[in-house]
Coordinates of C-alpha atoms and ligand atoms in Angstrom, one line a residue:
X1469 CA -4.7 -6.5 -24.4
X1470 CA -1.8 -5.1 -25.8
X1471 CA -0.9 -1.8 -24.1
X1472 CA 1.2 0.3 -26.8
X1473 CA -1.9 -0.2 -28.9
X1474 CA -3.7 1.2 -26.0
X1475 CA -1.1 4.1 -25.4
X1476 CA -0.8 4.8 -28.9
X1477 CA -5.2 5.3 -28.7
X1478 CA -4.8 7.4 -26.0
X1479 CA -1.9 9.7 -27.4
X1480 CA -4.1 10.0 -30.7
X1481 CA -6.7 11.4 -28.2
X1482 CA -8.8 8.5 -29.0
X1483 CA -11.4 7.3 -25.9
X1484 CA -10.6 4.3 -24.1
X1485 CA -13.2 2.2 -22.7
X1486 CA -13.1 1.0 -19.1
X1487 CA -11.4 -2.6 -20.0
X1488 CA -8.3 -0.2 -21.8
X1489 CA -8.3 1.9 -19.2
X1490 CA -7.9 -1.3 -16.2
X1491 CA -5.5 -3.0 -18.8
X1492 CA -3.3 -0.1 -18.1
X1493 CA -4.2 -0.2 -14.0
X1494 CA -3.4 -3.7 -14.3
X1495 CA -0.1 -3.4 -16.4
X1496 CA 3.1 -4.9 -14.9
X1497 CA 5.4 -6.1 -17.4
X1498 CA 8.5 -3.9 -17.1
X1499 CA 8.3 -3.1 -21.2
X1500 CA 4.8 -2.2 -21.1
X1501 CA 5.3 0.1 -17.4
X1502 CA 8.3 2.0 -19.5
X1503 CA 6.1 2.3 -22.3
X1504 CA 2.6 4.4 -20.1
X1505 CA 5.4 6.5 -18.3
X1506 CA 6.6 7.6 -20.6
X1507 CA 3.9 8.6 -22.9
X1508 CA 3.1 9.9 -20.2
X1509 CA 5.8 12.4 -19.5
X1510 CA 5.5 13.2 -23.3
X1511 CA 2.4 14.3 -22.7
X1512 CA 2.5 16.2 -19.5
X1513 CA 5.3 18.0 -21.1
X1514 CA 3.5 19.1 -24.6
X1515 CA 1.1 20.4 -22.2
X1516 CA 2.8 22.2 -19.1
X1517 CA 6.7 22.3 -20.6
X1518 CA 9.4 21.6 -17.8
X1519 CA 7.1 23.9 -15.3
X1520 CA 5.7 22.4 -12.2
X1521 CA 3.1 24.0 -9.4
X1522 CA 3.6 24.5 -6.1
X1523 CA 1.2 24.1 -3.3
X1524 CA 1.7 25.2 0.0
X1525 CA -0.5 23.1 3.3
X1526 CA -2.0 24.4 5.8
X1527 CA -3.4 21.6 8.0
X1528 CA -5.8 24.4 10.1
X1529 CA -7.3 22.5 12.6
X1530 CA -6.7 18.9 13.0
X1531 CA -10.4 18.2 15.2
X1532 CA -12.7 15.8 13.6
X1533 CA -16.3 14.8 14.0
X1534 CA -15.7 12.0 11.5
X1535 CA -14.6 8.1 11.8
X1536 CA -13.1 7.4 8.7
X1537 CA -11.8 4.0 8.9
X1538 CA -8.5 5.1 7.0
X1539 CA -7.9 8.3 8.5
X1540 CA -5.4 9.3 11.7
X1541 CA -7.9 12.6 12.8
X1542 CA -11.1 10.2 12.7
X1543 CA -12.7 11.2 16.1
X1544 CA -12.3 7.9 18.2
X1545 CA -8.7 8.1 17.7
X1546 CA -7.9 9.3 20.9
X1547 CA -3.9 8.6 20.4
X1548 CA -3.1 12.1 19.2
X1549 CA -2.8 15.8 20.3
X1550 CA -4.5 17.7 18.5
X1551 CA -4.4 21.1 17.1
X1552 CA -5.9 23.8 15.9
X1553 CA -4.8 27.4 14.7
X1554 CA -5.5 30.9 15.3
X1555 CA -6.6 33.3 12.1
X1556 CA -3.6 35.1 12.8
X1557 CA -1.5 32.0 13.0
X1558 CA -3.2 30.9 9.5
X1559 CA -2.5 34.4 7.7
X1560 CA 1.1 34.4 8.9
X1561 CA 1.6 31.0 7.6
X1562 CA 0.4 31.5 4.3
X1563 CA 2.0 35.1 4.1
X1564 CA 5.0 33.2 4.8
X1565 CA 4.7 30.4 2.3
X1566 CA 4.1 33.1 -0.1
X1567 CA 7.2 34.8 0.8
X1568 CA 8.6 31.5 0.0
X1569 CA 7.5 31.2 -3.2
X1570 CA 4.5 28.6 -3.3
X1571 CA 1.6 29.1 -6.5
X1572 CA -1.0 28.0 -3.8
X1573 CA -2.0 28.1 -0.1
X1574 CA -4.2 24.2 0.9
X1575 CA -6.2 25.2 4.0
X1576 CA -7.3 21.5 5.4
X1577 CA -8.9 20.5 8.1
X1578 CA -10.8 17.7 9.3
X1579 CA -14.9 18.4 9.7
X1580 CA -14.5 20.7 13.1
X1581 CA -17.5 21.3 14.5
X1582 CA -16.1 24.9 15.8
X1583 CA -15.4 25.7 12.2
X1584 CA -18.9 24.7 11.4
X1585 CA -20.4 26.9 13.6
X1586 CA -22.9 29.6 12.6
X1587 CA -23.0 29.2 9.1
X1588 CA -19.6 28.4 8.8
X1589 CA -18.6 31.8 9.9
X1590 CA -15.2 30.8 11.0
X1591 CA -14.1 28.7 8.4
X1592 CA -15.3 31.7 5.7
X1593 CA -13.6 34.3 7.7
X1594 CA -10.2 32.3 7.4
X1595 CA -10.5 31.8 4.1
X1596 CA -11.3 35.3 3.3
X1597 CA -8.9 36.5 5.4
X1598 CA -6.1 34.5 3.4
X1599 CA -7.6 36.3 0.4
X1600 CA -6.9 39.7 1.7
X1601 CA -3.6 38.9 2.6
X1602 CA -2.2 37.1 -0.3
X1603 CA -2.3 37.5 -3.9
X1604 CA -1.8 33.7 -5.1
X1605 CA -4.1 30.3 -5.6
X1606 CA -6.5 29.5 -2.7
X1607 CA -7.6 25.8 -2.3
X1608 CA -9.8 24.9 0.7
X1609 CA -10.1 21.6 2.2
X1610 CA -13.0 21.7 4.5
X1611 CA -15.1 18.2 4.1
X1612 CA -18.4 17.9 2.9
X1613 CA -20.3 21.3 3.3
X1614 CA -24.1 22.1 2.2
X1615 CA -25.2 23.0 -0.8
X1616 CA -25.5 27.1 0.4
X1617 CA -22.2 27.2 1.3
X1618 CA -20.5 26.7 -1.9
X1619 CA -21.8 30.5 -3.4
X1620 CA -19.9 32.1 0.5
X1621 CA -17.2 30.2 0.0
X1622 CA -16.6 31.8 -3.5
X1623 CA -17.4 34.8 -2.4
X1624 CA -15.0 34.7 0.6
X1625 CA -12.3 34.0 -2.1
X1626 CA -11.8 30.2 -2.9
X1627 CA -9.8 29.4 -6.0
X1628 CA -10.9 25.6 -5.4
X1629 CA -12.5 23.4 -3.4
X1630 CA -11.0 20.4 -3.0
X1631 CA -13.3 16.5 -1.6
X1632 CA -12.0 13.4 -2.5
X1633 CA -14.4 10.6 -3.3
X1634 CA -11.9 8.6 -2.3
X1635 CA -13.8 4.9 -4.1
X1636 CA -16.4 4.9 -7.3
X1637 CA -17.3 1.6 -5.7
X1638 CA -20.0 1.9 -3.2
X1639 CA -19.7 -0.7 -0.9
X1640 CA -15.8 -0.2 -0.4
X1641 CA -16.9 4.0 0.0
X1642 CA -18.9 2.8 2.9
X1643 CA -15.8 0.5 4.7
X1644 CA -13.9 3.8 4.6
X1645 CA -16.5 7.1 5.0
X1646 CA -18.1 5.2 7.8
X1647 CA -21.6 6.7 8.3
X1648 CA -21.2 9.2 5.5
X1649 CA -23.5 9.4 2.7
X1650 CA -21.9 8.8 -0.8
X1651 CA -24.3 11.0 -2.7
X1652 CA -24.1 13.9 -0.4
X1653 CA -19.9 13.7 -1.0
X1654 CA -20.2 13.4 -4.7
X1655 CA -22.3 16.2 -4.5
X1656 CA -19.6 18.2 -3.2
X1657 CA -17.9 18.8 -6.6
X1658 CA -20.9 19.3 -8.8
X1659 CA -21.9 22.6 -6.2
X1660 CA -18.8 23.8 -6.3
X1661 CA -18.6 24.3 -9.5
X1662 CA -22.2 25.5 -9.8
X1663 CA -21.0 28.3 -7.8
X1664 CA -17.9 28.7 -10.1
X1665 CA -14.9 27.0 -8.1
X1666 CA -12.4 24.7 -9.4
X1667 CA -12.4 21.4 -8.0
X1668 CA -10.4 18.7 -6.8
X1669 CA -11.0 14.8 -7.0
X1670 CA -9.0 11.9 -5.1
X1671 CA -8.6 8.2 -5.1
X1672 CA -7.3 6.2 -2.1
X1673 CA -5.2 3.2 -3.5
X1674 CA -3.9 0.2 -1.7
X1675 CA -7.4 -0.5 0.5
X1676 CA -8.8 -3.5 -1.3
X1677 CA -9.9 -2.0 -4.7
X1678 CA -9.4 -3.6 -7.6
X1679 CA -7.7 -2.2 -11.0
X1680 CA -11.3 -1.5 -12.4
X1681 CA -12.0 0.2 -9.4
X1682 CA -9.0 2.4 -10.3
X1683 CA -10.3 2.5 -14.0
X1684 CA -13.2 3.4 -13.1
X1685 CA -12.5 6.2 -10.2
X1686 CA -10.1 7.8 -12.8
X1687 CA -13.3 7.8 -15.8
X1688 CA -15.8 9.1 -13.5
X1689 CA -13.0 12.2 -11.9
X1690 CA -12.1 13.3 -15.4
X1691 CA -16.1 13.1 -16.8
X1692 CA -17.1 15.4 -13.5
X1693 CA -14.9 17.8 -15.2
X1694 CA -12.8 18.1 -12.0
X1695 CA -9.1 20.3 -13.3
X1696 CA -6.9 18.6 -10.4
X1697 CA -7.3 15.1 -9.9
X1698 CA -5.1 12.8 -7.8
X1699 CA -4.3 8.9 -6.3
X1700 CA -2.7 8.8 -2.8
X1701 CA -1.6 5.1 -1.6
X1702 CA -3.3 4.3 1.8
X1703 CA -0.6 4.6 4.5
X1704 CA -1.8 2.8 7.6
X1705 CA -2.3 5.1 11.3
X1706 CA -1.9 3.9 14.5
X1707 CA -5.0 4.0 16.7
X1708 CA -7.7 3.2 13.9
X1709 CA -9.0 -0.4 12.6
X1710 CA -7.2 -0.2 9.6
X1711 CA -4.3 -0.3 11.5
X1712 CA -2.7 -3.4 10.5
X1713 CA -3.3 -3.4 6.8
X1714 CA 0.4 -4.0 5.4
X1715 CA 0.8 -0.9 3.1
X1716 CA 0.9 -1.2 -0.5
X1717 CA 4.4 0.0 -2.5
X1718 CA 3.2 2.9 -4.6
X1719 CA 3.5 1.3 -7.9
X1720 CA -0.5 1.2 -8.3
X1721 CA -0.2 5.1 -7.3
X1722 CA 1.9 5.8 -10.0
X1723 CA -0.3 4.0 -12.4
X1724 CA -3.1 5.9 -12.1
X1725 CA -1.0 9.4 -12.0
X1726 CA -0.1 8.3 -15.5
X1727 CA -3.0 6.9 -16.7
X1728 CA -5.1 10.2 -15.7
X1729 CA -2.2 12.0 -17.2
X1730 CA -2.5 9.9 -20.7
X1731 CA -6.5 10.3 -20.5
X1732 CA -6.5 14.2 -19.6
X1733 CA -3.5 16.1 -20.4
X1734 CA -4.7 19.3 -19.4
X1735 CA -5.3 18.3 -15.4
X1736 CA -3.6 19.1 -12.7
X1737 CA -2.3 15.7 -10.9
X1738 CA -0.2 16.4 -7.6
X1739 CA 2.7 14.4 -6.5
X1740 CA 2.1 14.7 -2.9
X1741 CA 4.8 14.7 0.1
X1742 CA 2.4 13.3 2.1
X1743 CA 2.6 9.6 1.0
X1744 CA 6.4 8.6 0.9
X1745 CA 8.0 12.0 2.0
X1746 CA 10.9 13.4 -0.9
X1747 CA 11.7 10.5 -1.9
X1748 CA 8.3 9.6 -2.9
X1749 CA 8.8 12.6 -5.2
X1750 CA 10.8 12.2 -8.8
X1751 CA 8.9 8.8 -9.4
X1752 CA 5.6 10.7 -9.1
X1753 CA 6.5 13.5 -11.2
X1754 CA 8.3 10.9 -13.4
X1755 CA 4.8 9.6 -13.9
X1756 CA 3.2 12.4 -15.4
X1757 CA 2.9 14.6 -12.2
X1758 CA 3.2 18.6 -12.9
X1759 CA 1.3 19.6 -9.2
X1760 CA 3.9 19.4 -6.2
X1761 CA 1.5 18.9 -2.9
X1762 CA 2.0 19.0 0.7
X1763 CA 4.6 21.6 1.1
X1764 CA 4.8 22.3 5.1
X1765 CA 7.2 24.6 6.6
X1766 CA 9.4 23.2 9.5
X1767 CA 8.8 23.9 12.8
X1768 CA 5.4 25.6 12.9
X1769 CA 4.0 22.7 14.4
X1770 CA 1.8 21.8 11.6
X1771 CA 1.5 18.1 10.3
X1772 CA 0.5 16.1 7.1
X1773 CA -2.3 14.0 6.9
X1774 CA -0.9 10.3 5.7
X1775 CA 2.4 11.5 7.2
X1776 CA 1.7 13.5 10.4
X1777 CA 5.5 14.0 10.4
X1778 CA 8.2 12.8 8.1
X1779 CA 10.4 15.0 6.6
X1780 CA 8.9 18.1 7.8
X1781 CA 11.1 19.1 10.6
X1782 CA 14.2 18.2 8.9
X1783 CA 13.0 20.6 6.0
X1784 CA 13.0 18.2 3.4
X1785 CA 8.6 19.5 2.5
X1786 CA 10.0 23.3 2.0
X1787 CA 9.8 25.4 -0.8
X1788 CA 13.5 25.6 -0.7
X1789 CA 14.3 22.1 -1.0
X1790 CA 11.6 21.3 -3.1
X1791 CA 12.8 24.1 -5.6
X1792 CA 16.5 22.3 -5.5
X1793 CA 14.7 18.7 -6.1
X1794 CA 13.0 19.9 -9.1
X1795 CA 16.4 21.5 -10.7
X1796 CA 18.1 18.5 -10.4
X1797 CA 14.9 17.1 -12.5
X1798 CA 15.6 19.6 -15.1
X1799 CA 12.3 21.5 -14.2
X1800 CA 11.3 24.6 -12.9
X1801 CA 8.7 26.2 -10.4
X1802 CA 5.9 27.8 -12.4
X1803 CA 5.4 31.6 -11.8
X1804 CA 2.2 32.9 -10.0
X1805 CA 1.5 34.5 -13.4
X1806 CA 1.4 31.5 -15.1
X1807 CA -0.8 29.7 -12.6
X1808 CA -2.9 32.5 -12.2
X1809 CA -3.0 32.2 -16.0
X1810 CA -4.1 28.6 -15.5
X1811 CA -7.1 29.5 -13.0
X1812 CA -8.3 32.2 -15.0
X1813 CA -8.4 29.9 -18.1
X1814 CA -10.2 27.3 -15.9
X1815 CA -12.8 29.2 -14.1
X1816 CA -13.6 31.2 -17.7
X1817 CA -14.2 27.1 -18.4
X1818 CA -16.8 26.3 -16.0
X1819 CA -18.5 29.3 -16.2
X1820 CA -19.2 28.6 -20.3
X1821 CA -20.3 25.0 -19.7
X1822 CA -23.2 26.4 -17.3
Ligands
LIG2077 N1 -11.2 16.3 6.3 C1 -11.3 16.6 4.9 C2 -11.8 15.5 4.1 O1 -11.8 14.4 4.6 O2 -12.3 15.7 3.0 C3 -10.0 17.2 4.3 C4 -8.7 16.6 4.7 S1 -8.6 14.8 4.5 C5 -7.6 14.4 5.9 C6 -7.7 14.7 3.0 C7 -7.5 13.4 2.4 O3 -6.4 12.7 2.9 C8 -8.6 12.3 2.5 O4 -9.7 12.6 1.6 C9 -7.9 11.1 2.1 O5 -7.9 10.9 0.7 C10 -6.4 11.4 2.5 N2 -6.0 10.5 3.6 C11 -6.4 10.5 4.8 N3 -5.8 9.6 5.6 C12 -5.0 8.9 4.7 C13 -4.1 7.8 4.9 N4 -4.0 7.2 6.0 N5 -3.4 7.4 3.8 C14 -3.5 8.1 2.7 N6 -4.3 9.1 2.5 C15 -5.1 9.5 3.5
LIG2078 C1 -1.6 16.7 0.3 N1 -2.0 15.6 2.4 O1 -1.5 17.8 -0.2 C2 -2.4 16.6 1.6 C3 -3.9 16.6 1.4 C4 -5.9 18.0 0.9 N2 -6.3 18.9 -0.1 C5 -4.5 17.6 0.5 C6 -4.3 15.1 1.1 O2 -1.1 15.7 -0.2
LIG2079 FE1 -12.0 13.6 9.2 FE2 -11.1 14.0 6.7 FE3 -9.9 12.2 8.4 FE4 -12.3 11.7 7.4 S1 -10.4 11.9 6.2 S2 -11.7 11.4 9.6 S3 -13.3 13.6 7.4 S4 -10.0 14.4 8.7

């Protein structure tokens, strides 16, 4: 298949069908990878200029009552000290990231039972919490949650929720959410946005899937109507049976980043920290990326999720050096006006197509 047929399709705002859409997954001819990236970057740029967004992470509490076969915090993994933080720790961390100049505070954790509790009466009280105290973007990142839930969470002041299917393929989805029901995850995304809240969708690449896997995850993401999608390559953890998997260079990554772009130019698609560290960062955004995720300050004791710990303590994940990055790319951080422009747009979105 030849892809600048394909590209020129997709710029035309033309569907592709899944064998396009893999043809591009599968693409690896230097020619034709110059050729998607930058479409690409033509098209993230009609859309979004030279602005990027900026989200800040707040990895809340790193206790987990699930076994993910891919994940560092699954509960077995007995290797790590874990953490969890106060509501006062959590508002002065995202008061301070504000302060800093992020467009959005990510509070993640991993399914904590404590959080759980009643209701869920500590995980809404954080978030709403956040929401008193600071006027920008809330994403939360809280697992899979009941159906109920999604209205309180809105209430308490979610911008987005964010649960990443991580596989369209079913049998691979149960090698990785071990004991987790499929259906019950995918469900995540269509109650959030019952209840009006943005949502977020995520691919893990580099665990076995094939490029019409890929094709596929990227279709279904962008047909649930989700406005941030992403692709994160797997990035093996000690202590967990997926151990010894030999990682995956990120060039599948920045495949789909651009083929999601090419498909849906209006999306949000992060380039996150949290796979390579900063240097991971200009091929991302190079591939159509306009979301900058997994912004940690140093030295507050907080880790990532891939990376528990590069280039956070040495400052290379803050706002500040982030902000140089991106002027040496030519670009600029958006403004909370314009991304509160964005959200407002968005949510006006989903609450027409009920
Ligand atoms: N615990 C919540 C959940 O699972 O939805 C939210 C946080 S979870 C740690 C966020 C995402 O990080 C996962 O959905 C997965 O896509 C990604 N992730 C976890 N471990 C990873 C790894 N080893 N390599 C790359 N991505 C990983
Ligand atoms: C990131 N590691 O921002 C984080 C995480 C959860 N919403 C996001 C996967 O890249
Ligand atoms: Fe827990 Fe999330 Fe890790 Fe799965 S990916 S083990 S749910 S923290």
């Amino acid at each position: 298949m030849d892809i600048s047929q394909i590209i020129d399709k997709a710029v035309k705002r033309e569907n592709l069908n899944l064998d396009e859409v893999t043809a591009l997954m599968a693409a690896s001819k230097k020619e034709d990878l110059d050729i998607i990236f930058s479409a690409a970057r033509k098209v993230r740029d009609v859309q979004f200029g030279k602005k990027v967004f900026i989200y800040g992470f707040v990895y809340f509490s790193t206790y987990c009552r699930n076994n993910c076969a891919f994940c560092y915090y699954r509960a077995t993994n007995t290797e790590l000290g874990r953490y969890r933080k106060t509501p006062e720790e959590i508002m002065a961390l995202s008061t301070s990231l504000y302060d800093a100049g992020i467009n959005l505070v990510d509070l993640t954790m991993g399914e904590d039972p404590k959080m759980y509790a009643n209701g869920h009466k500590e995980l809404l009280n954080i978030v709403q919490g956040v929401r008193d105290e600071v006027p920008i973007g809330i994403m939360v990142s809280p697992g899979a949650m009941p159906r109920e839930m999604f209205p309180k969470m809105k209430e308490a002041g979610a911008d987005w929720f964010a649960c990443y299917q991580e596989t369209y393929n079913r049998d691979l989805f149960a090698k990785l959410r071990l004991d987790q029901d499929y259906d019950y995850r995918l469900n995540q995304r269509v109650w959030a946005r019952e209840a009006g809240i943005l949502t977020e969708d995520g691919m893990l690449v580099g665990l076995g899937e094939t490029a019409r896997d890929r094709a596929e995850a990227t279709l279904r993401m962008g047909a649930l109507g989700c406005e941030q999608i992403r692709a994160m390559t797997f990035v093996p953890q000690h202590g967990t049976p997926m151990q010894a998997i030999v990682p995956a260079d990120s060039m599948d990554e920045l495949k789909v980043i651009a083929t999601m772009r090419l498909l849906f130019p209006d999306r949000l698609i992060p380039a996150s920290l949290d796979v390579e560290g900063i240097v991971g960062l200009k091929t991302r955004i190079d591939a159509g990326a306009n979301v900058i995720t997994s912004i940690i300050p140093p030295h507050m004791e907080l880790a990532g999720v891939a990376q528990h710990d590069l280039n956070i303590d040495d400052g290379c994940r803050s706002v500040d050096y982030v902000k140089e990055m991106l002027d040496d790319m030519g670009r600029h951080v958006a403004t909370n006006a314009e991304y509160g422009a964005f959200l407002s747009e968005h949510k006006a979105l989903i609450k027409g197509a009920e």
